[in-house]
Amino acid sequence: MSTVTRDLPKLTAKGARTRARIVDAAARLIHERGVAGTTLDDVRAAAEVSGSQLYHYFADKDELVQAVIDHQADTILGNQRKADLGSIEGLGAWRDMVIAQAKSTEAKGGCPLGSLSGQLAEADPEARALIAAGFDRWSAAIGDGLRNLHASGHLASEIDPDDLAVTLLAALQGGLLLAQVQRDPRALETALDTLIALASSGSAAPRGKT
Amino acid sequence: MSTVTRDLPKLTAKGARTRARIVDAAARLIHERGVAGTTLDDVRAAAEVSGSQLYHYFADKDELVQAVIDHQADTILGNQRKADLGSIEGLGAWRDMVIAQAKSTEAKGGCPLGSLSGQLAEADPEARALIAAGFDRWSAAIGDGLRNLHASGHLASEIDPDDLAVTLLAALQGGLLLAQVQRDPRALETALDTLIALASSGSAAPRGKT
């Protein structure tokens, strides 16, 4: 469920663009500075809108933060669905993309969705539920791919692909968290490579470690 | 390196107790409410000290937060060193302890160290470095146990125990993050069990999945 369908009055095309510009700016600032470090005034200035425009779309900061959560989850899901985890090449390409992204930013900001958990989970129950829903969708999308990989014999047969999807998402989140504080993507790389190697060893169609 | 050795003037026994009481109270409040949701005044009241006592030990909130990071890392390391990851029984007992802890609190607050990452990594470089150092010590302690487990043939021989330590810590952090936002420890349980089963399958001394 995205915010767009959840609680928005009908917007004109121009209104939808303005709202999207506000959410984009807020998402960027929050990723760079954290939720507590981002004021509505920062967002207003970055999105180049007036205070009354901002308040027209968002009653308060909580509402804007919730729109940012949906936006980040939608962006991640869009990218995840473009990846094809149903083939060994696709899984490798996804792994390379995730690591390259962490390398290019020194893992600054961590995961755009995961890094919001520690900031919001205890302070804002609605935000917590939205982040959880985002992770559920993400895990399901990974599971869709891994089920195909399992069916084609590229995963050890005793593995449950949905369990592996949760484990891969956990390793990704934890690896990104370690990479973020260490300013070094190696932990992320180690976690993903170790898990993928373990999951594919003993498969019907093994491949060498690349 | 703990704060105690880093930047403290000599304290009397009573002074050390007062300081420890302040850090304990701050750690508890920050774990419950987050860094941004905890004021120095909250800490002062919870620790039952005066404002001037608080400022005698900590120049500002950043300094107190840094002491909390060291405190949490020391506590975790103490517990980790009590666990014996060098035996299958010890690894199982550690897994059970981690899950039981998450269950008893519904994973509220997440990992006392990991949950600080998302809050502080981008806002406070000194805090970020302290959290990273805590994770390095944690990962090394896990690795110490897993090296013994590997040497006794309980892990698949091709596994590098230090890589597995990083992966296990990542799965734990990511699993706790998912459990925290989902208010359900299942993701943590799935991530740890899947990784441990994969790492021990194909070992010289296999055991049934419990």
Coordinates of C-alpha atoms in Angstrom, one line a residue:
Chain A
M1 CA 0.0 0.0 0.0
S2 CA 1.6 3.3 -1.0
T3 CA 0.8 6.7 0.4
V4 CA -0.4 7.8 -3.0
T5 CA -3.4 5.4 -2.7
R6 CA -3.6 5.7 1.1
D7 CA -4.5 9.2 2.1
L8 CA -4.3 11.6 -0.7
P9 CA -7.1 13.7 -2.0
K10 CA -7.2 13.8 -5.8
L11 CA -4.3 15.9 -7.0
T12 CA -3.9 17.7 -10.3
A13 CA -0.9 16.6 -12.4
K14 CA 0.9 19.7 -11.3
G15 CA 0.0 19.0 -7.7
A16 CA 1.2 15.5 -7.9
R17 CA 4.5 16.7 -9.3
T18 CA 4.9 19.3 -6.5
R19 CA 4.2 16.6 -3.9
A20 CA 6.6 14.2 -5.5
R21 CA 9.3 17.0 -5.5
I22 CA 8.8 17.5 -1.8
V23 CA 9.0 13.7 -1.1
D24 CA 12.1 13.4 -3.2
A25 CA 13.8 16.3 -1.4
A26 CA 12.8 14.9 2.0
A27 CA 14.0 11.4 1.1
R28 CA 17.4 12.7 0.0
L29 CA 17.9 14.9 3.1
I30 CA 16.8 12.2 5.5
H31 CA 19.1 9.7 3.9
E32 CA 22.0 12.2 4.2
R33 CA 21.3 13.6 7.7
G34 CA 18.8 11.3 9.4
V35 CA 15.2 12.1 10.4
A36 CA 16.1 14.1 13.5
G37 CA 18.7 16.1 11.5
T38 CA 16.1 17.2 8.8
T39 CA 13.7 20.0 9.5
L40 CA 10.6 20.8 7.5
D41 CA 12.3 24.1 6.7
D42 CA 15.3 22.2 5.1
V43 CA 12.8 20.2 3.0
R44 CA 10.9 23.3 2.0
A45 CA 14.1 25.0 0.8
A46 CA 15.5 22.0 -1.0
A47 CA 12.2 21.3 -2.8
E48 CA 11.8 25.0 -3.6
V49 CA 8.3 25.3 -2.3
S50 CA 6.6 27.7 0.1
G51 CA 5.7 26.7 3.7
S52 CA 2.0 26.8 2.8
Q53 CA 2.6 24.5 -0.2
L54 CA 4.4 22.0 2.1
Y55 CA 1.6 22.1 4.6
H56 CA -1.0 21.7 1.8
Y57 CA 0.4 18.2 1.1
F58 CA 1.7 17.2 4.6
A59 CA 0.0 18.1 7.9
D60 CA 3.2 17.5 9.8
K61 CA 6.7 16.0 9.7
D62 CA 5.4 12.5 10.7
E63 CA 3.2 12.5 7.6
L64 CA 6.1 13.5 5.4
V65 CA 8.4 10.9 6.9
Q66 CA 5.7 8.3 6.2
A67 CA 5.5 9.3 2.6
V68 CA 9.3 9.0 2.5
I69 CA 9.1 5.5 3.8
D70 CA 6.6 4.5 1.1
H71 CA 8.8 6.3 -1.5
Q72 CA 11.9 4.4 -0.5
A73 CA 10.1 1.1 -0.4
D74 CA 8.6 1.7 -3.8
T75 CA 12.0 2.6 -5.3
I76 CA 13.7 -0.5 -3.8
L77 CA 10.9 -2.8 -5.0
G78 CA 11.1 -1.3 -8.5
N79 CA 14.8 -2.1 -8.6
Q80 CA 14.4 -5.5 -7.0
R81 CA 11.8 -6.5 -9.6
K82 CA 14.2 -5.5 -12.4
A83 CA 16.7 -7.9 -11.0
D84 CA 16.3 -11.5 -11.9
L85 CA 17.2 -13.7 -8.9
G86 CA 15.8 -16.7 -10.8
S87 CA 19.1 -17.3 -12.6
I88 CA 22.7 -17.6 -11.3
E89 CA 23.7 -14.7 -13.6
G90 CA 20.9 -12.6 -12.3
L91 CA 21.7 -13.3 -8.7
G92 CA 25.4 -12.4 -9.4
A93 CA 24.4 -9.2 -11.1
W94 CA 22.1 -8.2 -8.2
R95 CA 24.9 -8.9 -5.8
D96 CA 27.3 -6.8 -7.9
M97 CA 24.8 -4.0 -8.1
V98 CA 24.3 -3.9 -4.3
I99 CA 28.0 -3.9 -3.6
A100 CA 28.8 -1.3 -6.3
Q101 CA 26.2 1.0 -4.8
A102 CA 27.6 0.6 -1.3
K103 CA 31.1 1.2 -2.7
S104 CA 30.2 4.3 -4.6
T105 CA 28.8 6.0 -1.5
E106 CA 31.1 4.4 1.1
A107 CA 27.7 2.9 2.4
K108 CA 26.9 6.4 3.6
G109 CA 23.3 6.5 4.9
G110 CA 23.1 2.8 4.8
C111 CA 19.9 1.2 3.3
P112 CA 17.4 3.9 2.5
L113 CA 14.7 1.8 4.2
G114 CA 16.7 -0.1 6.8
S115 CA 18.4 3.0 8.2
L116 CA 15.0 4.4 9.0
S117 CA 14.2 1.4 11.3
G118 CA 16.5 2.4 14.1
Q119 CA 15.4 6.0 13.9
L120 CA 11.6 5.5 13.8
A121 CA 10.7 2.0 15.1
E122 CA 10.3 3.0 18.7
A123 CA 9.1 6.6 18.2
D124 CA 6.4 6.2 15.5
P125 CA 4.3 3.1 15.4
E126 CA 2.8 4.0 12.0
A127 CA 6.2 4.5 10.5
R128 CA 7.3 1.2 12.1
A129 CA 4.4 -0.6 10.4
L130 CA 5.1 1.0 7.0
I131 CA 8.8 0.0 7.2
A132 CA 7.7 -3.5 8.1
A133 CA 5.3 -3.7 5.2
G134 CA 8.1 -2.5 2.9
F135 CA 10.4 -5.3 4.1
D136 CA 7.6 -7.8 3.7
R137 CA 7.2 -6.8 0.0
W138 CA 11.0 -6.8 -0.5
S139 CA 11.4 -10.3 1.0
A140 CA 8.5 -11.6 -1.1
A141 CA 10.1 -10.2 -4.3
I142 CA 13.4 -11.9 -3.4
G143 CA 11.6 -15.1 -2.7
D144 CA 9.9 -15.0 -6.1
G145 CA 13.3 -15.1 -7.7
L146 CA 14.9 -17.7 -5.4
R147 CA 11.9 -20.1 -5.9
N148 CA 12.8 -20.2 -9.6
L149 CA 16.5 -20.6 -8.8
H150 CA 15.6 -23.5 -6.4
A151 CA 13.3 -25.1 -9.0
S152 CA 16.1 -25.1 -11.6
G153 CA 18.5 -26.9 -9.2
H154 CA 20.8 -24.0 -8.5
L155 CA 20.2 -24.1 -4.7
A156 CA 20.9 -26.9 -2.3
S157 CA 17.7 -28.9 -2.4
E158 CA 17.0 -28.9 1.3
I159 CA 16.8 -25.1 1.3
D160 CA 13.4 -23.4 1.6
P161 CA 13.6 -20.5 -0.9
D162 CA 11.4 -18.2 1.3
D163 CA 13.6 -18.8 4.3
L164 CA 16.6 -18.1 2.2
A165 CA 15.0 -14.8 1.0
V166 CA 14.5 -13.7 4.6
T167 CA 18.1 -14.7 5.4
L168 CA 19.5 -12.9 2.3
L169 CA 17.5 -9.8 3.2
A170 CA 18.8 -10.0 6.8
A171 CA 22.4 -10.5 5.6
L172 CA 22.0 -7.5 3.2
Q173 CA 20.5 -5.3 6.0
G174 CA 23.1 -6.3 8.6
G175 CA 25.9 -6.1 6.0
L176 CA 24.9 -2.6 5.0
L177 CA 24.6 -1.6 8.7
L178 CA 28.2 -2.8 9.3
A179 CA 29.4 -1.2 6.1
Q180 CA 27.8 2.1 7.0
V181 CA 29.4 2.4 10.4
Q182 CA 32.7 1.0 9.2
R183 CA 32.7 3.2 6.1
D184 CA 33.8 0.1 4.2
P185 CA 31.7 -2.3 2.1
R186 CA 33.7 -5.4 2.9
A187 CA 31.4 -6.7 5.6
L188 CA 28.5 -6.5 3.1
E189 CA 30.5 -8.2 0.5
T190 CA 31.6 -11.0 2.9
A191 CA 28.1 -11.6 4.2
L192 CA 26.5 -11.8 0.7
D193 CA 29.2 -13.9 -0.8
T194 CA 29.4 -16.3 2.1
L195 CA 25.7 -16.8 2.2
I196 CA 25.3 -17.2 -1.6
A197 CA 28.3 -19.7 -1.7
L198 CA 26.8 -21.8 1.1
A199 CA 23.3 -21.8 -0.5
S200 CA 24.6 -22.8 -3.9
S201 CA 27.1 -25.5 -2.7
G202 CA 25.6 -28.9 -2.8
S203 CA 23.1 -27.8 -5.5
A204 CA 22.3 -30.0 -8.5
A205 CA 24.0 -27.5 -10.7
P206 CA 27.1 -26.2 -8.8
R207 CA 29.3 -23.5 -10.1
G208 CA 32.8 -22.4 -9.1
K209 CA 33.2 -19.5 -6.7
T210 CA 33.7 -16.4 -8.8
Chain B
M1 CA 39.0 0.7 24.0
S2 CA 36.4 1.7 26.5
T3 CA 35.5 5.2 27.6
V4 CA 36.7 4.4 31.1
T5 CA 40.2 4.2 29.9
R6 CA 39.9 6.8 27.2
D7 CA 39.0 10.2 28.6
L8 CA 38.2 10.0 32.3
P9 CA 40.0 11.8 35.0
K10 CA 40.7 9.6 38.1
L11 CA 37.4 9.0 39.8
T12 CA 36.8 8.1 43.4
A13 CA 34.9 4.9 43.9
K14 CA 31.8 6.9 44.7
G15 CA 32.4 9.1 41.6
A16 CA 32.7 6.0 39.4
R17 CA 29.5 4.6 40.8
T18 CA 27.6 7.8 40.1
R19 CA 29.0 8.0 36.6
A20 CA 28.0 4.3 36.0
R21 CA 24.5 5.1 37.2
I22 CA 24.2 7.9 34.7
V23 CA 25.4 5.8 31.8
D24 CA 23.1 2.9 32.8
A25 CA 20.1 5.2 32.9
A26 CA 21.1 6.8 29.6
A27 CA 21.6 3.4 27.9
R28 CA 18.1 2.3 29.1
L29 CA 16.3 5.4 28.0
I30 CA 18.1 5.6 24.6
H31 CA 17.3 1.9 24.0
E32 CA 13.6 2.6 24.8
R33 CA 13.2 6.0 23.1
G34 CA 16.1 6.5 20.7
V35 CA 18.8 9.1 21.0
A36 CA 16.7 12.0 19.7
G37 CA 13.9 11.1 22.1
T38 CA 16.1 11.2 25.2
T39 CA 17.1 14.5 26.7
L40 CA 19.8 15.1 29.3
D41 CA 17.0 16.1 31.7
D42 CA 15.4 12.7 31.2
V43 CA 18.7 11.1 32.1
R44 CA 19.3 13.3 35.1
A45 CA 15.9 12.4 36.5
A46 CA 16.2 8.7 35.8
A47 CA 19.7 8.5 37.3
E48 CA 18.6 10.7 40.2
V49 CA 21.5 13.1 39.9
S50 CA 21.6 16.9 39.8
G51 CA 22.3 18.8 36.6
S52 CA 25.7 19.8 37.9
Q53 CA 26.6 16.2 38.7
L54 CA 25.6 15.2 35.2
Y55 CA 27.8 17.9 33.7
H56 CA 30.7 17.0 36.0
Y57 CA 30.9 13.7 34.2
F58 CA 29.7 14.6 30.7
A59 CA 30.4 17.9 28.9
D60 CA 27.4 17.4 26.6
K61 CA 24.9 14.9 25.2
D62 CA 27.4 13.7 22.5
E63 CA 29.9 12.7 25.2
L64 CA 27.2 10.8 27.2
V65 CA 26.0 9.0 24.0
Q66 CA 29.6 7.9 23.3
A67 CA 29.8 6.5 26.8
V68 CA 26.6 4.6 26.2
I69 CA 28.0 3.1 23.0
D70 CA 31.1 1.9 24.9
H71 CA 28.8 0.6 27.7
Q72 CA 26.6 -1.4 25.2
A73 CA 29.6 -2.8 23.4
D74 CA 31.3 -3.9 26.6
T75 CA 28.0 -5.5 27.8
I76 CA 27.6 -7.4 24.5
L77 CA 31.2 -8.5 24.4
G78 CA 30.9 -9.7 28.0
N79 CA 27.9 -11.9 27.1
Q80 CA 29.5 -13.0 23.8
R81 CA 32.6 -14.2 25.6
K82 CA 30.5 -16.2 28.1
A83 CA 29.0 -18.1 25.1
D84 CA 31.0 -20.9 23.7
L85 CA 30.7 -20.9 19.9
G86 CA 33.4 -23.5 19.7
S87 CA 31.0 -26.3 20.3
I88 CA 27.8 -27.2 18.5
E89 CA 26.0 -27.2 21.9
G90 CA 27.4 -23.7 22.6
L91 CA 26.4 -22.4 19.3
G92 CA 22.9 -23.7 19.8
A93 CA 22.7 -22.2 23.3
W94 CA 23.9 -18.8 21.9
R95 CA 21.3 -19.0 19.2
D96 CA 18.6 -19.8 21.8
M97 CA 19.7 -17.0 24.0
V98 CA 19.6 -14.4 21.2
I99 CA 16.1 -15.5 20.1
A100 CA 14.8 -15.8 23.7
Q101 CA 15.9 -12.2 24.3
A102 CA 14.2 -10.9 21.2
K103 CA 11.0 -12.8 22.0
S104 CA 10.9 -11.5 25.6
T105 CA 11.0 -7.9 24.4
E106 CA 9.2 -8.4 21.0
A107 CA 12.6 -7.2 19.7
K108 CA 11.7 -3.7 21.0
G109 CA 14.7 -1.4 20.6
G110 CA 16.5 -3.8 18.4
C111 CA 20.2 -4.5 19.1
P112 CA 21.5 -2.1 21.8
L113 CA 24.5 -1.4 19.6
G114 CA 23.1 -1.9 16.1
S115 CA 20.1 0.3 16.6
L116 CA 22.4 3.2 17.4
S117 CA 24.0 2.9 13.9
G118 CA 21.1 4.3 11.9
Q119 CA 20.6 7.1 14.5
L120 CA 24.2 8.2 14.8
A121 CA 26.3 7.1 11.8
E122 CA 25.8 10.2 9.7
A123 CA 25.3 12.7 12.5
D124 CA 28.3 12.0 14.7
P125 CA 31.6 10.7 13.2
E126 CA 33.1 9.9 16.7
A127 CA 30.0 7.8 17.6
R128 CA 30.2 6.1 14.2
A129 CA 33.8 5.1 14.8
L130 CA 33.0 3.8 18.3
I131 CA 30.1 1.7 17.0
A132 CA 32.4 0.3 14.3
A133 CA 35.0 -0.6 16.9
G134 CA 32.4 -2.4 19.0
F135 CA 31.3 -4.4 15.9
D136 CA 34.9 -5.3 15.2
R137 CA 35.4 -6.6 18.7
W138 CA 32.1 -8.5 18.5
S139 CA 33.0 -10.1 15.2
A140 CA 36.4 -11.1 16.4
A141 CA 34.9 -12.8 19.5
I142 CA 32.4 -14.7 17.3
G143 CA 35.3 -15.7 15.0
D144 CA 37.3 -17.0 18.0
G145 CA 34.6 -19.5 18.7
L146 CA 33.9 -20.4 15.1
R147 CA 37.6 -21.1 14.4
N148 CA 37.4 -23.9 17.1
L149 CA 34.2 -25.2 15.6
H150 CA 35.8 -25.3 12.2
A151 CA 38.9 -27.0 13.5
S152 CA 36.8 -29.8 15.1
G153 CA 35.1 -30.5 11.8
H154 CA 31.6 -29.1 12.7
L155 CA 31.6 -26.6 9.8
A156 CA 31.8 -27.3 6.1
S157 CA 35.6 -27.4 5.4
E158 CA 35.5 -24.8 2.7
I159 CA 34.2 -22.1 5.1
D160 CA 36.5 -19.4 6.4
P161 CA 35.5 -19.0 10.0
D162 CA 36.2 -15.3 10.1
D163 CA 34.0 -14.7 7.0
L164 CA 31.3 -16.8 8.7
A165 CA 31.7 -14.7 11.8
V166 CA 31.0 -11.5 9.8
T167 CA 28.1 -13.2 8.0
L168 CA 26.6 -14.4 11.3
L169 CA 26.9 -10.9 12.8
A170 CA 25.3 -9.4 9.7
A171 CA 22.4 -12.0 9.8
L172 CA 22.0 -11.2 13.5
Q173 CA 21.9 -7.5 13.0
G174 CA 19.6 -7.7 9.9
G175 CA 17.4 -10.3 11.6
L176 CA 17.1 -8.1 14.7
L177 CA 16.3 -5.0 12.5
L178 CA 13.5 -6.9 10.7
A179 CA 12.3 -8.4 14.0
Q180 CA 12.2 -4.9 15.5
V181 CA 10.1 -3.3 12.8
Q182 CA 7.9 -6.4 12.4
R183 CA 7.5 -6.8 16.2
D184 CA 8.0 -10.5 15.6
P185 CA 11.3 -12.5 16.1
R186 CA 10.6 -14.9 13.3
A187 CA 12.9 -13.2 10.7
L188 CA 15.7 -13.3 13.2
E189 CA 15.0 -17.0 13.9
T190 CA 14.9 -17.8 10.2
A191 CA 18.1 -16.0 9.4
L192 CA 20.1 -17.6 12.2
D193 CA 18.7 -21.1 11.7
T194 CA 19.1 -21.0 7.9
L195 CA 22.7 -19.7 8.1
I196 CA 23.7 -22.2 10.8
A197 CA 22.1 -25.1 9.0
L198 CA 23.9 -24.2 5.7
A199 CA 27.2 -23.7 7.5
S200 CA 27.1 -27.1 9.3
S201 CA 25.7 -29.1 6.4
G202 CA 28.5 -30.9 4.6
S203 CA 30.7 -30.8 7.7
A204 CA 32.8 -33.7 8.8
A205 CA 30.6 -34.1 11.9
P206 CA 27.0 -33.4 10.7
R207 CA 24.1 -33.3 13.1
G208 CA 20.3 -33.4 12.5
K209 CA 18.5 -30.1 12.3
T210 CA 17.0 -29.6 15.7

